[in-house]
Amino acid sequence: MKKLIDIATLIAAMGMTLTLCACSNNSDSGSTPAQEKYVIKVAQGVTGGTVTASAEQAEAGTAITLTATPNIGYIFNKYAVCAADGTAIKVQDNKFAMPQKNVIVAAFFTAKDYTVTFNANNGSETPATATRTFKAGESKDLPGIQELEGFTKIVGGKTYYFVGWSTNSNAKDITDCEYGDGALYTGNQDITLYAVWIKDPVNDITISPSENGKVSSNASGADKDCEITLTITPETGYKLDTLKVTAEDEETVEVSGTGNTRTFIMPDKNVTVSATFIADEFTIATTPCQNGVIMTNKTAKCGEEVWLFLLPDDGYKAEEPVITAADGTKISPYKSFGIWTFKMPGQNVTISANFVPAN
């Protein structure tokens, strides 16, 4: 039988270390020995759902029933059962026969496709409607005003302005927008979003482009004294450094709030929103080790090169260090002139090292 490579890859990706020990029941002297039982280990943390087995241990030949439960937005794809020696075990009708070995069980799930339909809601015919396909849990930017050139609404000679999207076709105000201009949407169901239009706002809101993150507004323009909400979205490994709202006469507009949501009160002027993002700093932890010392930084910023020194005691030498990110990902270091280096990811890391006899 072929080796089940994807199970080994799956278990490694989840950072699992499995030690499967066969269990046996020792009978009393003079009685019939109990048949040996083998362990059934269920892999956890698989994206899209969970799987259970009808037993945690079983004798060889026992029929084991598997039950897969997809998360919302996912469908079951297949089971994978692997013996401790890497041999693939056939699953049929959600069951497999227990071999004379410990086994690992996993299930794989596929994200469903969802359609978001954008309705112009009596706006112009360019575009009148459009659709986008999302996979469950996938996030994409919704169409913003920059993508919708010519997307307008004129009634009785009065121009209306697009300010965002709503699930309510009767939405008529900025506060009715569930998704602002260019907002991030996560697919989880088939849905229709309606364009929200407001009458000729006096003042425009301009978002300046920024690196390593972005800012979106719940409106592209507003009348005086309207409360405007800004959403800050840093890229992985970065954080907001500065956020400014400036009126067209260079007057600074006060911004309120903390975290990634801020608000300001619209003045009777056009405004520009600008932001800068800087690399976030993450911690570097070292595990205790024998026969040597690990020397490195305590913290580093995302993308920085980190130097790592392994100093063995007399009579010992250092093996390649193991660098593990907070999500379990292994980071490969590089060695040059006796010094190990690695690039800091956008998360905390832990370093461990092994020192062995030099001879």
CSV table of C-alpha atoms in Angstrom, one decimal, residues 127-345:
chain,number,residue,atom,x,y,z
A,127,PRO,CA,-22.2,48.8,-13.9
A,128,ALA,CA,-25.8,48.2,-13.2
A,129,THR,CA,-25.0,44.9,-11.5
A,130,ALA,CA,-21.9,42.8,-11.0
A,131,THR,CA,-20.9,39.7,-9.1
A,132,ARG,CA,-17.9,38.4,-7.3
A,133,THR,CA,-17.2,34.9,-6.1
A,134,PHE,CA,-15.9,34.3,-2.6
A,135,LYS,CA,-14.8,31.1,-0.9
A,136,ALA,CA,-15.9,30.6,2.6
A,137,GLY,CA,-13.8,32.7,4.9
A,138,GLU,CA,-12.0,34.4,2.0
A,139,SER,CA,-11.7,38.2,2.3
A,140,LYS,CA,-11.7,40.7,-0.6
A,141,ASP,CA,-12.1,44.4,-1.0
A,142,LEU,CA,-15.5,45.4,-2.2
A,143,PRO,CA,-15.7,47.6,-5.3
A,144,GLY,CA,-14.9,51.2,-4.3
A,145,ILE,CA,-15.6,54.5,-5.9
A,146,GLN,CA,-12.2,54.3,-7.7
A,147,GLU,CA,-13.3,51.1,-9.5
A,148,LEU,CA,-16.7,52.5,-10.4
A,149,GLU,CA,-15.9,55.3,-12.7
A,150,GLY,CA,-19.2,56.6,-14.1
A,151,PHE,CA,-21.2,54.9,-11.4
A,152,THR,CA,-23.6,57.7,-10.6
A,153,LYS,CA,-27.3,58.4,-9.8
A,154,ILE,CA,-29.1,61.4,-11.1
A,155,VAL,CA,-32.8,62.0,-10.2
A,156,GLY,CA,-34.6,65.1,-11.2
A,157,GLY,CA,-31.3,66.8,-12.2
A,158,LYS,CA,-30.0,66.2,-8.7
A,159,THR,CA,-26.7,64.2,-8.4
A,160,TYR,CA,-26.4,61.5,-5.8
A,161,TYR,CA,-23.1,60.1,-4.5
A,162,PHE,CA,-22.1,56.5,-3.9
A,163,VAL,CA,-21.0,56.0,-0.3
A,164,GLY,CA,-21.0,52.2,0.2
A,165,TRP,CA,-23.0,49.0,0.2
A,166,SER,CA,-25.9,47.7,2.3
A,167,THR,CA,-28.0,44.6,2.5
A,168,ASN,CA,-31.0,46.9,2.7
A,169,SER,CA,-32.2,48.3,-0.7
A,170,ASN,CA,-33.8,51.2,1.1
A,171,ALA,CA,-30.6,52.5,2.8
A,172,LYS,CA,-30.4,56.2,2.3
A,173,ASP,CA,-27.7,57.4,4.7
A,174,ILE,CA,-24.0,56.9,5.5
A,175,THR,CA,-24.9,55.3,8.7
A,176,ASP,CA,-26.9,52.7,6.8
A,177,CYS,CA,-23.8,51.4,5.0
A,178,GLU,CA,-22.7,48.1,6.4
A,179,TYR,CA,-19.7,48.1,4.1
A,180,GLY,CA,-18.0,51.4,3.3
A,181,ASP,CA,-16.3,52.5,0.1
A,182,GLY,CA,-13.6,49.8,-0.6
A,183,ALA,CA,-14.3,47.9,2.7
A,184,LEU,CA,-13.1,44.4,3.3
A,185,TYR,CA,-15.8,41.7,3.0
A,186,THR,CA,-15.5,38.0,4.1
A,187,GLY,CA,-17.5,35.5,2.1
A,188,ASN,CA,-19.9,33.3,4.1
A,189,GLN,CA,-23.1,33.3,2.2
A,190,ASP,CA,-24.8,34.2,-1.1
A,191,ILE,CA,-25.8,37.8,-0.7
A,192,THR,CA,-27.0,40.9,-2.6
A,193,LEU,CA,-25.5,44.2,-1.6
A,194,TYR,CA,-27.2,47.4,-2.7
A,195,ALA,CA,-25.4,50.7,-3.5
A,196,VAL,CA,-26.2,53.4,-1.0
A,197,TRP,CA,-26.6,56.9,-2.4
A,198,ILE,CA,-26.7,60.3,-0.7
A,199,LYS,CA,-27.6,63.6,-2.0
A,200,ASP,CA,-24.8,65.9,-3.2
A,201,PRO,CA,-22.6,66.1,-0.2
A,202,VAL,CA,-20.8,69.4,0.1
A,203,ASN,CA,-17.4,68.0,1.0
A,204,ASP,CA,-15.2,65.2,-0.3
A,205,ILE,CA,-13.1,62.7,1.7
A,206,THR,CA,-9.9,61.7,0.0
A,207,ILE,CA,-7.8,58.7,1.2
A,208,SER,CA,-4.1,59.0,0.4
A,209,PRO,CA,-2.3,55.8,-0.7
A,210,SER,CA,-0.1,54.3,2.0
A,211,GLU,CA,2.5,51.5,2.2
A,212,ASN,CA,2.3,48.4,4.4
A,213,GLY,CA,-1.4,49.0,5.2
A,214,LYS,CA,-4.5,50.9,4.2
A,215,VAL,CA,-7.2,53.1,5.5
A,216,SER,CA,-10.9,53.0,4.3
A,217,SER,CA,-13.7,55.3,5.0
A,218,ASN,CA,-17.4,54.6,5.3
A,219,ALA,CA,-18.1,57.5,2.9
A,220,SER,CA,-16.4,59.2,0.0
A,221,GLY,CA,-18.0,62.5,1.0
A,222,ALA,CA,-20.3,64.0,3.7
A,223,ASP,CA,-22.0,67.1,4.9
A,224,LYS,CA,-20.8,69.2,7.8
A,225,ASP,CA,-21.1,67.6,11.2
A,226,CYS,CA,-21.5,64.0,9.9
A,227,GLU,CA,-19.5,61.4,11.9
A,228,ILE,CA,-17.1,59.6,9.6
A,229,THR,CA,-15.7,56.2,10.5
A,230,LEU,CA,-12.2,55.1,9.4
A,231,THR,CA,-11.0,51.5,9.3
A,232,ILE,CA,-7.3,50.8,9.6
A,233,THR,CA,-6.0,47.6,8.1
A,234,PRO,CA,-2.2,47.0,8.6
A,235,GLU,CA,-0.5,44.4,6.6
A,236,THR,CA,0.8,41.3,8.5
A,237,GLY,CA,3.8,42.3,10.7
A,238,TYR,CA,3.0,46.1,10.6
A,239,LYS,CA,1.0,48.5,12.8
A,240,LEU,CA,-0.3,52.0,12.5
A,241,ASP,CA,2.2,54.8,13.2
A,242,THR,CA,0.4,58.0,12.3
A,243,LEU,CA,-3.1,58.9,11.2
A,244,LYS,CA,-4.0,62.4,10.1
A,245,VAL,CA,-7.1,64.1,8.8
A,246,THR,CA,-6.4,67.4,7.2
A,247,ALA,CA,-8.8,69.9,5.8
A,248,GLU,CA,-8.1,71.6,2.5
A,249,ASP,CA,-6.9,74.8,4.3
A,250,GLU,CA,-4.2,72.6,6.1
A,251,GLU,CA,-6.2,72.7,9.3
A,252,THR,CA,-5.9,69.5,11.3
A,253,VAL,CA,-9.2,67.7,12.1
A,254,GLU,CA,-9.4,65.9,15.4
A,255,VAL,CA,-9.6,62.1,15.2
A,256,SER,CA,-11.0,60.0,18.0
A,257,GLY,CA,-10.8,56.3,18.9
A,258,THR,CA,-8.2,53.6,19.4
A,259,GLY,CA,-7.2,50.4,17.7
A,260,ASN,CA,-8.1,49.9,14.1
A,261,THR,CA,-11.3,52.0,14.1
A,262,ARG,CA,-11.3,55.8,14.3
A,263,THR,CA,-13.8,58.5,13.8
A,264,PHE,CA,-13.9,62.3,13.1
A,265,ILE,CA,-16.6,64.9,12.6
A,266,MET,CA,-16.7,66.2,9.0
A,267,PRO,CA,-15.9,69.9,8.8
A,268,ASP,CA,-17.5,72.3,6.2
A,269,LYS,CA,-14.5,71.6,3.9
A,270,ASN,CA,-12.9,68.8,1.8
A,271,VAL,CA,-10.5,66.6,3.8
A,272,THR,CA,-7.6,64.3,3.1
A,273,VAL,CA,-6.9,61.2,5.2
A,274,SER,CA,-3.3,60.0,5.4
A,275,ALA,CA,-1.6,57.2,7.4
A,276,THR,CA,1.8,55.7,7.8
A,277,PHE,CA,2.6,52.1,9.0
A,278,ILE,CA,5.7,50.8,10.7
A,279,ALA,CA,7.0,47.3,11.2
A,280,ASP,CA,5.7,45.8,14.5
A,281,GLU,CA,8.2,44.4,17.0
A,282,PHE,CA,7.9,40.8,18.2
A,283,THR,CA,9.6,38.8,20.9
A,284,ILE,CA,12.4,36.2,20.6
A,285,ALA,CA,12.4,33.5,23.3
A,286,THR,CA,15.1,30.9,23.9
A,287,THR,CA,14.6,27.5,25.5
A,288,PRO,CA,16.9,26.3,28.2
A,289,CYS,CA,19.7,24.1,26.9
A,290,GLN,CA,22.6,22.1,28.3
A,291,ASN,CA,26.3,22.2,27.4
A,292,GLY,CA,26.0,25.6,25.7
A,293,VAL,CA,24.3,29.0,25.4
A,294,ILE,CA,22.1,30.7,22.9
A,295,MET,CA,22.7,34.4,22.4
A,296,THR,CA,20.4,36.6,20.4
A,297,ASN,CA,18.1,39.7,20.5
A,298,LYS,CA,15.1,39.8,22.8
A,299,THR,CA,12.9,41.5,20.2
A,300,ALA,CA,13.0,42.3,16.5
A,301,LYS,CA,10.8,44.0,13.9
A,302,CYS,CA,9.1,42.1,11.1
A,303,GLY,CA,11.5,41.7,8.2
A,304,GLU,CA,14.7,42.5,10.3
A,305,GLU,CA,17.7,40.2,10.0
A,306,VAL,CA,18.4,38.6,13.4
A,307,TRP,CA,21.8,37.3,14.4
A,308,LEU,CA,22.0,34.2,16.5
A,309,PHE,CA,25.1,33.0,18.3
A,310,LEU,CA,25.5,29.4,19.6
A,311,LEU,CA,28.3,29.2,22.2
A,312,PRO,CA,29.1,25.6,23.2
A,313,ASP,CA,30.9,24.6,26.3
A,314,ASP,CA,34.4,23.1,26.1
A,315,GLY,CA,34.3,19.7,24.3
A,316,TYR,CA,30.9,20.3,22.7
A,317,LYS,CA,29.6,21.6,19.4
A,318,ALA,CA,26.3,23.1,18.3
A,319,GLU,CA,23.9,21.5,15.9
A,320,GLU,CA,21.6,23.7,13.6
A,321,PRO,CA,19.2,25.7,15.8
A,322,VAL,CA,15.5,25.1,15.6
A,323,ILE,CA,13.5,28.4,15.1
A,324,THR,CA,9.7,28.1,15.5
A,325,ALA,CA,7.2,30.9,14.9
A,326,ALA,CA,4.1,31.3,17.1
A,327,ASP,CA,1.9,29.6,14.6
A,328,GLY,CA,4.1,26.5,14.5
A,329,THR,CA,5.9,27.4,11.3
A,330,LYS,CA,9.6,26.4,11.1
A,331,ILE,CA,12.0,29.2,10.0
A,332,SER,CA,15.2,28.1,8.2
A,333,PRO,CA,18.3,29.9,9.4
A,334,TYR,CA,21.4,30.7,7.4
A,335,LYS,CA,25.0,30.2,8.6
A,336,SER,CA,27.9,32.5,7.6
A,337,PHE,CA,31.3,32.7,9.3
A,338,GLY,CA,30.0,30.8,12.3
A,339,ILE,CA,27.0,33.1,12.8
A,340,TRP,CA,23.4,32.0,12.3
A,341,THR,CA,20.9,34.5,10.9
A,342,PHE,CA,17.2,34.5,10.0
A,343,LYS,CA,14.6,37.0,8.9
A,344,MET,CA,12.1,37.9,11.6
A,345,PRO,CA,8.5,37.0,10.7
